[in-house]
XYZ file of C-alpha atoms in Angstrom:
386
model
C -34.460 -199.744 94.930
C -33.622 -196.405 94.435
C -35.997 -194.338 91.986
C -34.606 -190.903 91.136
C -36.360 -188.235 89.419
C -34.635 -185.328 88.011
C -35.893 -182.178 86.873
C -36.822 -181.993 83.140
C -34.221 -179.958 80.819
C -36.000 -179.232 78.002
C -37.060 -175.662 76.962
C -40.257 -174.851 78.066
C -40.819 -178.661 79.547
C -42.847 -178.206 82.811
C -43.873 -181.796 82.930
C -42.216 -184.041 85.795
C -41.839 -187.866 86.090
C -43.672 -188.508 89.285
C -46.530 -186.240 91.300
C -46.332 -186.047 94.934
C -49.284 -189.018 95.145
C -46.908 -191.644 92.828
C -44.084 -190.809 95.185
C -45.971 -191.844 98.157
C -47.075 -195.234 96.450
C -43.548 -196.184 95.737
C -42.587 -195.416 99.235
C -45.228 -197.639 100.529
C -43.660 -200.539 97.908
C -40.728 -200.253 99.619
C -38.704 -198.165 97.063
C -36.213 -194.704 97.751
C -37.282 -191.749 95.776
C -34.916 -189.104 95.299
C -36.360 -185.628 93.637
C -34.559 -182.847 92.292
C -35.463 -179.863 94.109
C -38.028 -177.599 92.281
C -38.645 -180.705 89.469
C -42.352 -180.581 89.811
C -42.834 -176.747 90.408
C -43.727 -176.380 86.838
C -47.020 -178.563 87.222
C -47.709 -176.984 90.201
C -46.173 -179.664 92.574
C -44.116 -178.000 95.801
C -41.144 -179.758 97.324
C -42.749 -179.790 100.497
C -45.253 -181.863 98.962
C -42.614 -184.325 98.041
C -41.383 -184.235 101.560
C -44.651 -185.231 102.743
C -44.948 -188.064 100.635
C -41.573 -189.565 101.473
C -38.994 -188.497 98.963
C -35.568 -186.987 99.744
C -35.059 -183.713 97.697
C -31.569 -183.192 95.992
C -30.098 -180.043 95.040
C -27.657 -181.773 92.385
C -28.886 -183.444 89.483
C -25.317 -185.228 89.212
C -26.335 -186.808 92.587
C -29.352 -188.151 91.534
C -28.126 -190.110 88.238
C -24.985 -191.192 90.699
C -27.129 -192.824 93.343
C -30.339 -194.001 91.650
C -30.738 -197.422 90.070
C -33.827 -196.399 88.168
C -34.129 -193.136 86.514
C -37.593 -191.700 85.325
C -38.029 -189.102 83.145
C -40.783 -187.243 80.264
C -38.219 -186.805 77.939
C -35.311 -188.272 76.200
C -31.681 -187.720 77.406
C -30.738 -184.176 76.391
C -27.721 -181.863 77.363
C -27.982 -180.472 80.066
C -25.985 -176.809 79.386
C -26.252 -176.081 83.197
C -23.715 -178.904 83.993
C -22.294 -178.510 80.692
C -22.545 -182.146 80.090
C -25.137 -184.811 78.407
C -27.518 -186.402 80.495
C -26.114 -189.698 79.253
C -22.861 -188.573 80.218
C -24.514 -188.230 83.765
C -25.800 -192.080 83.842
C -23.672 -194.773 84.294
C -23.443 -198.910 83.263
C -26.242 -200.917 84.613
C -28.523 -198.264 85.036
C -32.185 -198.501 84.171
C -34.326 -195.640 82.319
C -37.656 -195.337 81.493
C -38.859 -192.140 79.220
C -39.674 -191.452 75.981
C -36.751 -191.984 73.602
C -38.116 -192.045 70.325
C -35.335 -194.263 69.078
C -36.478 -194.640 65.496
C -36.111 -190.655 65.230
C -32.791 -189.593 63.211
C -31.987 -186.529 65.883
C -31.794 -189.462 68.346
C -29.904 -191.657 67.207
C -26.393 -190.773 68.246
C -28.111 -190.129 71.619
C -29.587 -194.012 71.553
C -25.865 -194.944 70.353
C -24.188 -193.351 73.418
C -26.997 -195.161 75.780
C -26.160 -198.205 74.604
C -22.547 -197.685 74.496
C -22.686 -196.510 78.084
C -24.154 -200.002 79.600
C -27.950 -198.301 80.446
C -30.879 -200.604 79.767
C -33.409 -198.160 78.615
C -37.158 -198.766 77.877
C -38.772 -196.447 75.614
C -42.881 -195.417 76.543
C -43.694 -194.620 73.082
C -42.874 -198.617 72.568
C -45.610 -199.378 75.251
C -48.148 -201.561 73.060
C -51.977 -200.953 72.992
C -52.606 -204.222 74.668
C -55.302 -204.706 77.485
C -52.826 -205.575 80.074
C -51.078 -202.297 79.153
C -53.681 -199.731 79.380
C -52.537 -198.314 82.376
C -49.068 -198.251 81.695
C -49.345 -196.895 77.807
C -48.267 -192.662 78.776
C -48.321 -192.555 74.742
C -52.290 -192.572 75.159
C -52.112 -189.998 77.671
C -50.142 -187.964 76.232
C -51.829 -188.636 73.078
C -54.793 -186.945 74.729
C -53.259 -183.785 75.592
C -51.829 -183.297 72.191
C -54.706 -183.609 70.444
C -56.740 -181.482 72.784
C -54.014 -178.782 73.260
C -52.850 -179.129 70.009
C -56.441 -177.596 68.077
C -56.045 -174.914 70.460
C -53.035 -174.160 69.781
C -53.714 -173.973 65.862
C -57.059 -172.005 66.756
C -54.778 -169.212 68.378
C -52.214 -169.004 65.229
C -55.659 -168.484 63.009
C -56.341 -164.871 61.808
C -60.398 -165.746 61.285
C -63.085 -167.323 63.687
C -63.201 -171.000 63.815
C -67.108 -171.187 64.826
C -69.468 -169.750 62.356
C -70.466 -166.069 62.916
C -73.506 -164.359 62.850
C -72.710 -160.871 63.417
C -74.402 -157.506 61.820
C -72.597 -157.100 58.925
C -72.864 -160.449 57.493
C -71.923 -164.132 58.350
C -68.560 -165.562 58.486
C -68.104 -169.278 58.047
C -67.050 -171.736 59.963
C -63.207 -172.977 59.662
C -62.299 -176.682 58.163
C -60.190 -178.498 60.395
C -58.632 -181.725 58.879
C -57.085 -184.644 60.999
C -54.469 -186.965 59.452
C -54.232 -189.994 61.368
C -57.092 -190.760 63.688
C -55.552 -192.867 66.872
C -56.152 -191.092 70.327
C -54.642 -187.985 69.712
C -56.583 -187.880 66.211
C -59.675 -188.632 68.023
C -59.464 -185.822 70.363
C -58.380 -183.252 68.312
C -61.701 -184.019 66.177
C -63.715 -183.803 69.248
C -62.130 -180.763 70.331
C -62.248 -179.018 66.874
C -66.058 -179.899 66.566
C -66.558 -178.526 70.177
C -64.902 -175.339 68.793
C -67.825 -174.918 65.694
C -65.344 -176.346 63.237
C -66.741 -178.112 60.384
C -64.230 -181.594 60.308
C -62.679 -184.116 58.048
C -60.624 -186.834 58.711
C -58.115 -189.515 57.091
C -56.887 -192.488 57.858
C -55.491 -195.757 56.001
C -57.168 -197.978 58.415
C -61.007 -198.604 57.952
C -61.881 -198.933 61.516
C -59.896 -195.638 62.656
C -62.062 -194.058 59.773
C -65.461 -195.071 61.157
C -64.361 -193.912 64.273
C -63.783 -190.300 62.816
C -67.168 -190.568 61.380
C -68.553 -191.529 64.478
C -67.511 -188.250 65.769
C -69.394 -186.153 62.871
C -66.417 -186.106 60.683
C -66.123 -185.980 56.979
C -63.988 -189.054 56.014
C -61.930 -188.689 53.155
C -60.944 -192.155 51.495
C -57.014 -192.471 51.137
C -57.554 -195.073 48.438
C -55.323 -197.419 50.596
C -56.208 -201.033 50.604
C -57.244 -202.431 54.175
C -54.667 -205.644 53.305
C -51.895 -203.358 53.397
C -52.864 -200.483 55.713
C -52.807 -202.585 58.579
C -50.141 -204.049 60.762
C -49.910 -206.225 63.767
C -52.395 -205.334 66.839
C -54.374 -202.818 64.447
C -51.641 -200.274 64.268
C -51.145 -198.375 60.793
C -48.168 -200.244 58.562
C -45.744 -198.766 56.299
C -46.843 -198.362 52.940
C -44.677 -198.877 49.835
C -43.383 -195.944 47.968
C -46.055 -196.082 45.471
C -49.045 -196.449 47.658
C -48.104 -193.641 49.362
C -47.519 -191.413 47.022
C -51.339 -192.606 45.587
C -52.229 -191.658 49.449
C -50.930 -188.141 48.865
C -52.744 -187.643 45.956
C -55.794 -188.800 47.216
C -55.840 -186.288 50.126
C -54.046 -183.254 48.192
C -57.431 -181.680 47.143
C -58.901 -181.373 50.560
C -55.613 -180.667 52.520
C -55.346 -177.655 50.346
C -58.995 -176.405 51.241
C -58.206 -176.435 54.733
C -57.664 -173.943 57.323
C -56.211 -176.506 60.323
C -54.151 -179.416 59.317
C -53.859 -181.688 62.619
C -51.320 -184.483 61.653
C -50.569 -187.639 63.927
C -50.102 -190.616 61.577
C -47.651 -192.689 63.093
C -46.168 -195.864 62.585
C -44.946 -197.534 65.921
C -41.187 -197.315 66.355
C -40.413 -196.224 62.952
C -40.295 -192.878 61.259
C -43.620 -191.182 60.744
C -44.733 -191.059 57.076
C -44.528 -187.866 55.344
C -47.973 -187.318 53.838
C -47.743 -183.501 53.026
C -45.256 -182.594 50.638
C -43.594 -179.250 49.831
C -45.916 -179.091 46.834
C -48.979 -179.281 48.529
C -48.395 -176.653 51.243
C -47.397 -174.360 48.362
C -51.281 -175.119 47.311
C -52.771 -174.312 50.673
C -54.833 -171.374 51.908
C -52.723 -168.380 52.862
C -53.126 -168.193 56.874
C -53.918 -172.064 57.203
C -52.240 -173.604 60.091
C -50.773 -177.068 60.035
C -49.780 -179.040 63.507
C -47.562 -181.836 63.252
C -47.451 -183.922 66.029
C -45.727 -186.464 64.842
C -42.870 -184.217 64.428
C -40.891 -186.683 67.445
C -40.748 -189.291 64.924
C -40.006 -187.198 61.853
C -43.231 -185.444 60.977
C -46.014 -185.848 58.502
C -45.591 -182.760 56.696
C -42.082 -182.467 54.839
C -41.519 -178.975 55.805
C -42.558 -179.138 59.607
C -39.691 -177.451 61.839
C -38.372 -179.522 64.298
C -39.132 -178.432 67.670
C -40.518 -174.923 66.366
C -42.966 -172.814 64.334
C -42.685 -171.088 61.223
C -44.095 -169.514 58.316
C -43.569 -170.816 54.811
C -45.586 -170.071 51.569
C -48.304 -168.320 53.593
C -48.819 -171.318 55.652
C -47.808 -171.835 59.798
C -46.266 -174.963 60.432
C -45.915 -175.803 64.171
C -43.752 -178.867 65.019
C -43.610 -177.976 68.899
C -42.239 -181.031 70.489
C -43.859 -180.729 73.930
C -47.349 -179.842 73.444
C -48.423 -182.183 76.545
C -45.647 -180.303 78.485
C -48.093 -177.137 77.725
C -50.533 -178.751 79.860
C -48.457 -179.827 82.550
C -50.378 -180.314 85.545
C -53.333 -183.093 83.807
C -50.331 -184.461 81.713
C -48.297 -184.713 84.451
C -50.760 -186.286 86.716
C -51.637 -188.969 83.645
C -48.126 -189.751 82.756
C -46.794 -190.136 86.605
C -49.527 -192.953 87.043
C -48.722 -194.531 84.060
C -45.288 -194.826 85.153
C -45.489 -195.921 88.448
C -48.278 -198.872 86.950
C -45.071 -199.665 84.763
C -42.342 -199.790 87.418
C -44.771 -201.710 89.491
C -45.066 -204.280 86.606
C -41.195 -204.531 85.892
C -40.228 -204.570 89.821
C -40.227 -208.140 91.188
C -38.602 -208.372 94.752
C -36.792 -205.040 94.532
C -35.252 -205.664 91.274
C -35.915 -205.096 87.447
C -37.137 -207.708 85.922
C -37.067 -208.011 82.427
C -38.761 -211.215 80.400
C -37.691 -210.304 76.439
C -40.592 -213.028 75.605
C -43.037 -210.628 76.792
C -44.846 -208.197 74.215
C -44.763 -205.251 76.804
C -40.813 -205.700 76.839
C -39.961 -206.779 73.764
C -41.830 -203.479 72.043
C -40.328 -201.265 74.708
C -36.584 -202.361 75.049
C -34.024 -200.039 73.519
C -30.938 -201.251 74.641
C -29.068 -204.132 77.170
C -26.242 -205.098 78.106
C -24.428 -202.801 75.633
C -26.497 -204.117 72.650
C -29.111 -201.960 70.802
C -32.134 -204.186 70.343
C -35.068 -201.951 69.056
C -36.525 -203.486 66.129
C -37.597 -199.590 64.819
C -34.280 -198.105 65.649
C -31.895 -200.492 63.941
C -34.086 -200.490 60.997
C -34.002 -196.586 60.956
C -30.059 -196.734 61.225
C -29.319 -199.461 58.442
C -28.486 -201.999 60.995
C -31.480 -204.621 60.360
């Protein structure tokens, strides 16, 4: 089987889907690996290293899409301006694609429909369930670790004040207050990083266990008032809340949010659009100079005003909707991501062929489209097809 590793084309995306180390593993397992020239440079992996590992370097991305049976990418298919065509149009019927697709996000709906119509079999990494046997394939957890760490550093960099408490010759400067909404992997890393920087930390999550985890890191837990029976979905994930309960949560968190210097948003519902927790009215009441980092932006965002893929200032608050925060930590994030992909491919490929058992929970949750049919439940629901 031939694996293709194209160079990522998203603006400022420095990650790559395979390192020389994982290419070497694939080659040892009997795969042919095609890597687009310079694909790894942003993450400090040189072409010579890939060649030594057994990869064939390809100059033209189209050749990779033409020859490869399985495409491994970091980000969803996008318009390739250099080629004058969309990456989906470079693919062919029967090809396999594994990447982050975020199929429920409205911005990706047309792309997902095109993938389906093209006859591509696509697997989205954000659908890999957090179960014990899938831990080493869980790229979302790996990238969440990176996003939690780097997101807090970015927010601190945007502030006009110190994060830690400072004692100076002219007086004391109080520490910054940081709130994390959604205390999963990214949220826990964000809390730990903010605490290392010297901030006073707060946390909110509708799941009691997540709140306990936040408390164990020294955060002040803010009660969302959401009943546990409504909060927890299958597998321990956060559940989608009824509209009236979501409004209740917004009101419960309003006062604390408006007292914060940094609010880190990472509340997600697997395979579905992210819940809006911070409304425009809440942003209006926040401190001048406050920063919101919304890493849920790939699934719509937790703040009503978060710009898609950028940074804006509204009502004196800096809103960060940067979509590729792990890409700003490219060497570490690529190493983690590429090993997750190697483990997933090893799980799926048997006897030189991709074998998809539709009864397997890992496949059920991550399969987007197959044989011209859109099967991803979250995407179908978001598109009104459920």
